[in-house]
């Protein structure tokens, strides 16, 4: 008979690796409780998941102010925590989130620490996000941009080319132009790159006050790309992290006529003095557009599993909702054939899907929250 084994780990360095195993310090696994996962109805609202557990603190390692503790200055609120269970040789992520509270009970014969944590939905619902106008894009792309804006600590000063191309240079051979007609991701502009050779496109140099800000630091960078030319659909685009020492990491995507998000993560070298995000063609010279570029420290990145969706949303932007007409507005939204929802995935990351209300059997059973943009009068 298979037995379930548990694992509780911490992400104390913000790398996303959850390398610090504290399973042996969990005081009675019946003290570990996870609540709030999922939703009670297919189209019901989901609340953030929460975690509570007790830890053996007999050696003081979990006391945040203990300068001699094993985790001093790293075990604190907002540190990452993950709970996994393995059954029948299959490992399941049950919870992934951040610590929200640490309560130390310093009794000699009963030295415990009480930990509370919440998943990333908790962080998201406490974030105010305002996006520029987005038209005729898949809901998954729009939700990805919402989550980008919810991540704290943007390192790209000119992410959507609002006024110019400050910070960008030509990589390889070709031209980079700020365009305002045709498909753009977020109003009013996009960056169009016309390349004449492979490994050509754009380079963004990450601004910084001191080299130490990024030396030996893990980051996650992403961009949204597509091609305006049917002849270039199917060609391969690459996003690359690099620094003055060398290449850090790459990721690729096959170009289509619609914006797609491509993401790369890696750790900059400890001796680097310049830090780059590159976007370029891999398979052939081509014309491609970039709608947005985004970069944060990996510890600030929100785990997600977003599908582009099956339909385009004709409009996303601020709208006025008078309090007296809020219910009518909600009814109008519910009456639409397709709506986009955000939901909690099995590992407490964020996902998205498009629900076709005319076919209930296609509705996701995962929890979701509505994306509400409101200007109150």
XYZ file of C-alpha atoms in Angstrom:
377
model
C 0.000 0.000 0.000
C 1.419 3.376 -1.043
C 1.963 5.970 1.664
C 1.879 9.717 1.148
C 5.105 11.588 1.865
C 5.172 15.325 2.470
C 7.718 18.005 1.665
C 7.813 21.594 2.920
C 10.465 23.853 1.389
C 11.381 27.531 1.529
C 12.621 29.908 -1.168
C 14.924 32.012 0.989
C 17.076 33.469 -1.794
C 14.255 34.526 -4.117
C 15.492 32.252 -6.903
C 12.273 30.266 -7.215
C 14.115 27.005 -6.526
C 12.654 26.338 -3.037
C 15.932 24.706 -2.063
C 15.646 24.923 1.743
C 13.932 21.769 3.004
C 12.272 22.251 6.419
C 10.129 19.108 6.379
C 11.958 17.681 9.399
C 11.004 20.733 11.468
C 7.253 20.533 10.892
C 5.706 19.904 14.310
C 3.027 17.298 13.692
C 1.723 17.292 10.136
C -1.821 17.594 11.419
C -0.831 21.189 12.274
C -0.423 21.835 8.528
C -3.663 23.082 7.057
C -4.429 24.396 3.563
C -7.763 26.115 3.020
C -9.533 28.181 0.370
C -8.422 26.238 -2.722
C -10.747 26.055 -5.724
C -14.352 27.239 -5.873
C -17.770 25.882 -4.979
C -19.427 26.461 -8.370
C -18.180 26.450 -11.974
C -18.587 30.216 -12.304
C -18.246 31.046 -8.619
C -15.562 33.277 -7.164
C -12.440 31.770 -5.624
C -10.795 33.136 -2.515
C -7.036 33.059 -1.966
C -5.655 29.823 -0.541
C -4.025 30.027 2.884
C -1.566 27.820 4.748
C -0.922 27.434 8.478
C 1.677 25.206 10.118
C 3.802 24.904 13.252
C 7.585 24.478 13.214
C 9.993 23.147 15.824
C 12.153 26.103 16.834
C 14.209 24.501 19.585
C 17.474 25.730 18.019
C 16.108 29.199 17.201
C 16.532 28.871 13.441
C 13.043 30.240 12.750
C 13.336 33.263 15.067
C 13.658 36.208 12.626
C 15.673 38.343 15.083
C 18.058 35.600 16.185
C 21.361 36.719 14.663
C 22.828 33.269 15.304
C 19.970 31.431 13.628
C 20.511 29.285 10.544
C 18.021 31.361 8.535
C 18.739 34.800 10.001
C 17.867 37.658 7.654
C 16.284 35.290 5.107
C 13.317 33.761 6.961
C 10.804 36.597 7.085
C 7.380 37.629 5.764
C 7.127 37.421 1.948
C 9.689 34.610 1.736
C 8.454 31.834 -0.553
C 7.040 28.586 0.812
C 5.888 25.423 -0.978
C 4.117 22.245 0.141
C 4.277 19.046 -1.915
C 2.933 15.552 -1.465
C 4.147 12.393 -3.192
C 1.784 9.460 -3.624
C 2.314 6.381 -5.754
C 5.552 7.867 -7.165
C 3.747 11.019 -8.360
C 4.542 14.393 -6.768
C 1.796 16.998 -6.430
C 2.208 20.691 -5.655
C -0.410 21.431 -2.995
C 0.531 24.988 -2.127
C 2.923 27.660 -3.324
C 2.884 31.165 -1.927
C 4.492 33.648 0.440
C 4.767 33.826 4.214
C 2.402 36.432 5.676
C 2.959 35.939 9.392
C 5.504 34.484 11.841
C 4.585 33.963 15.482
C 7.381 32.884 17.829
C 6.510 30.947 21.022
C 9.781 31.034 22.990
C 8.915 28.585 25.772
C 11.835 26.398 26.844
C 9.937 23.109 26.722
C 7.712 23.999 23.794
C 9.669 26.224 21.380
C 7.446 26.580 18.334
C 6.929 29.013 15.489
C 3.493 29.465 13.971
C 3.624 30.299 10.268
C 0.810 31.631 8.097
C 1.082 31.980 4.326
C -1.093 32.901 1.352
C -0.898 32.055 -2.335
C -0.296 34.485 -5.169
C -3.983 35.285 -5.582
C -3.694 36.993 -2.192
C -0.923 39.202 -3.548
C -2.758 39.856 -6.805
C -5.994 41.034 -5.193
C -4.016 43.619 -3.216
C -2.539 45.136 -6.354
C -4.032 48.029 -8.316
C -3.361 47.627 -12.053
C -4.076 50.142 -14.796
C -3.390 49.191 -18.413
C -3.430 51.313 -21.568
C -6.040 50.548 -24.235
C -5.772 47.041 -25.713
C -7.929 46.070 -28.710
C -8.556 42.804 -30.594
C -6.228 40.611 -28.545
C -6.646 37.147 -27.070
C -7.755 37.238 -23.425
C -4.688 35.267 -22.363
C -2.373 38.011 -23.619
C -4.385 40.678 -21.815
C -4.340 38.712 -18.571
C -0.597 38.138 -18.942
C -0.114 41.889 -19.140
C -2.307 42.378 -16.073
C -0.072 39.974 -14.175
C 3.062 41.683 -15.515
C 1.851 44.970 -14.052
C 1.047 43.251 -10.742
C 4.669 42.112 -10.394
C 6.686 44.518 -8.269
C 9.944 46.064 -9.484
C 9.847 46.635 -13.253
C 13.409 46.974 -14.599
C 12.442 48.164 -18.086
C 12.026 51.940 -18.061
C 10.447 52.071 -21.531
C 8.405 48.838 -21.775
C 5.774 49.854 -24.368
C 7.595 52.525 -26.445
C 5.109 55.159 -25.294
C 7.034 58.156 -26.627
C 10.223 56.860 -28.262
C 12.745 53.997 -28.362
C 14.946 55.193 -25.511
C 17.067 52.337 -24.152
C 16.911 50.203 -27.318
C 19.593 49.653 -29.928
C 19.905 47.583 -33.097
C 21.276 44.083 -32.596
C 23.041 42.728 -35.679
C 21.858 44.271 -38.950
C 18.534 45.897 -39.721
C 16.347 48.733 -38.463
C 14.124 49.382 -35.453
C 11.170 51.725 -35.864
C 8.426 52.895 -33.517
C 5.099 52.278 -35.295
C 1.582 53.403 -34.385
C -0.469 51.771 -37.173
C -1.462 48.171 -37.702
C -1.442 45.765 -34.755
C -0.021 47.179 -31.520
C -0.248 45.438 -28.158
C -0.878 48.457 -25.966
C -1.719 51.873 -27.313
C -0.168 53.871 -28.771
C 2.868 52.096 -30.295
C 4.934 48.984 -30.987
C 8.554 48.367 -31.974
C 8.963 47.034 -35.520
C 12.258 45.351 -36.382
C 13.207 44.713 -40.013
C 16.192 42.366 -39.999
C 18.521 41.488 -42.868
C 20.293 38.538 -41.212
C 19.801 36.019 -38.441
C 20.699 36.997 -34.853
C 19.426 40.485 -35.648
C 16.754 42.497 -33.872
C 16.856 44.698 -30.776
C 18.852 45.005 -27.560
C 17.646 46.619 -24.339
C 20.300 47.634 -21.825
C 18.906 47.365 -18.298
C 19.514 50.631 -16.426
C 21.100 50.412 -12.963
C 22.809 52.651 -10.437
C 25.322 50.060 -9.218
C 26.553 46.833 -10.804
C 25.799 45.013 -7.552
C 22.061 45.490 -8.148
C 22.151 42.687 -10.738
C 25.393 40.804 -10.130
C 24.618 37.169 -9.180
C 20.892 38.011 -9.207
C 18.256 35.879 -10.942
C 15.767 37.727 -13.152
C 12.869 36.855 -15.414
C 12.359 38.709 -18.687
C 9.543 38.445 -21.209
C 8.360 40.112 -24.390
C 5.308 39.968 -26.654
C 6.085 39.422 -30.332
C 4.361 38.752 -33.664
C 4.914 39.398 -37.364
C 2.876 41.744 -39.564
C 3.898 39.820 -42.714
C 2.231 36.501 -43.644
C 5.460 35.405 -45.349
C 7.313 35.539 -42.008
C 4.820 33.466 -40.040
C 6.459 30.253 -38.863
C 9.903 31.796 -38.423
C 11.629 31.501 -35.042
C 12.193 34.387 -32.626
C 14.554 34.234 -29.638
C 14.684 36.218 -26.414
C 18.050 36.194 -24.679
C 19.429 37.295 -21.337
C 23.048 38.361 -21.436
C 25.611 40.514 -19.701
C 29.110 41.854 -20.238
C 30.507 38.386 -19.434
C 28.391 36.354 -21.846
C 25.069 34.709 -22.658
C 22.909 33.718 -19.673
C 19.829 31.996 -21.131
C 17.552 31.911 -24.191
C 13.979 30.974 -25.097
C 12.260 30.765 -28.487
C 8.798 31.082 -30.003
C 7.381 30.545 -33.493
C 6.028 33.795 -34.918
C 2.350 34.150 -35.808
C 0.185 37.113 -36.761
C -0.945 37.554 -33.137
C 1.092 38.634 -30.092
C 2.621 35.826 -28.026
C 4.494 36.014 -24.733
C 7.944 34.413 -24.566
C 9.831 34.273 -21.270
C 13.401 33.585 -20.194
C 15.036 33.497 -16.769
C 18.590 33.251 -15.538
C 21.211 34.539 -13.118
C 23.601 37.298 -14.157
C 27.327 36.792 -13.613
C 28.898 38.056 -10.413
C 31.504 40.099 -12.299
C 29.180 41.591 -14.938
C 28.971 45.350 -15.413
C 26.295 45.583 -18.136
C 23.052 43.627 -18.402
C 20.993 43.011 -21.546
C 17.708 41.686 -22.880
C 17.957 40.780 -26.579
C 15.220 39.935 -29.065
C 16.240 38.572 -32.461
C 15.398 36.268 -35.362
C 16.871 32.774 -35.254
C 15.689 30.895 -38.342
C 15.883 33.632 -40.988
C 15.844 37.366 -41.558
C 12.302 38.623 -41.005
C 10.111 41.503 -39.927
C 8.662 41.259 -36.438
C 6.966 43.509 -33.940
C 7.409 43.739 -30.189
C 4.509 45.074 -28.147
C 6.007 45.104 -24.659
C 9.148 44.082 -22.786
C 9.089 43.220 -19.087
C 11.741 42.263 -16.535
C 11.618 41.640 -12.773
C 13.681 39.816 -10.194
C 12.625 36.166 -10.187
C 11.463 36.429 -6.578
C 8.832 38.956 -7.747
C 7.569 36.881 -10.699
C 4.042 35.479 -10.338
C 3.835 31.779 -11.337
C 1.337 31.413 -14.168
C 0.012 29.049 -16.804
C -1.822 31.214 -19.316
C -3.442 30.010 -22.535
C -3.886 32.623 -25.258
C -7.579 31.719 -25.526
C -9.833 30.992 -28.462
C -11.340 34.403 -29.136
C -10.263 38.021 -29.343
C -11.586 40.583 -26.890
C -12.643 43.595 -28.921
C -11.805 46.083 -26.176
C -10.004 46.206 -22.885
C -9.604 49.461 -21.041
C -11.059 51.607 -18.267
C -14.844 51.913 -18.253
C -17.237 53.944 -16.127
C -19.547 52.010 -13.850
C -22.093 54.074 -11.969
C -22.883 52.465 -8.614
C -26.596 52.509 -9.385
C -26.019 50.631 -12.650
C -23.359 48.187 -11.438
C -25.803 45.244 -11.333
C -26.993 45.925 -14.879
C -23.371 46.092 -16.031
C -22.619 42.769 -14.382
C -25.643 41.175 -16.041
C -24.484 42.475 -19.416
C -21.035 40.954 -18.903
C -22.459 37.586 -17.859
C -24.663 37.574 -20.945
C -21.695 37.524 -23.295
C -20.942 34.281 -25.136
C -17.270 34.203 -24.120
C -15.635 35.548 -20.994
C -12.067 35.320 -19.745
C -11.349 34.110 -16.236
C -8.249 33.814 -14.080
C -7.982 30.713 -11.939
C -5.722 29.032 -9.432
C -3.739 26.139 -10.890
C -2.884 23.004 -8.951
C 0.368 24.470 -7.661
C -1.247 27.746 -6.570
C 0.029 29.562 -9.637
C -2.268 31.624 -11.833
C -3.910 30.315 -14.985
C -6.502 31.500 -17.477
C -9.094 30.083 -19.782
C -11.921 31.258 -21.996
C -15.350 30.036 -20.961
C -17.924 29.467 -23.689
C -21.220 30.022 -21.885
C -23.174 28.474 -24.738
C -21.395 25.144 -24.027
C -21.344 24.544 -20.257
C -19.406 21.301 -20.634
C -16.380 23.358 -21.715
C -16.314 25.480 -18.573
C -13.225 25.086 -16.416
C -13.690 23.700 -12.924
C -10.769 25.632 -11.507
C -11.344 28.639 -9.257
C -11.396 32.069 -10.856
C -11.745 35.753 -10.166
C -13.231 38.452 -12.363
C -10.997 41.118 -13.834
C -12.808 44.311 -12.835
C -11.725 47.725 -14.083
C -13.856 50.391 -12.509
C -13.903 54.171 -12.181
C -16.345 55.033 -9.393
C -18.408 58.182 -9.544
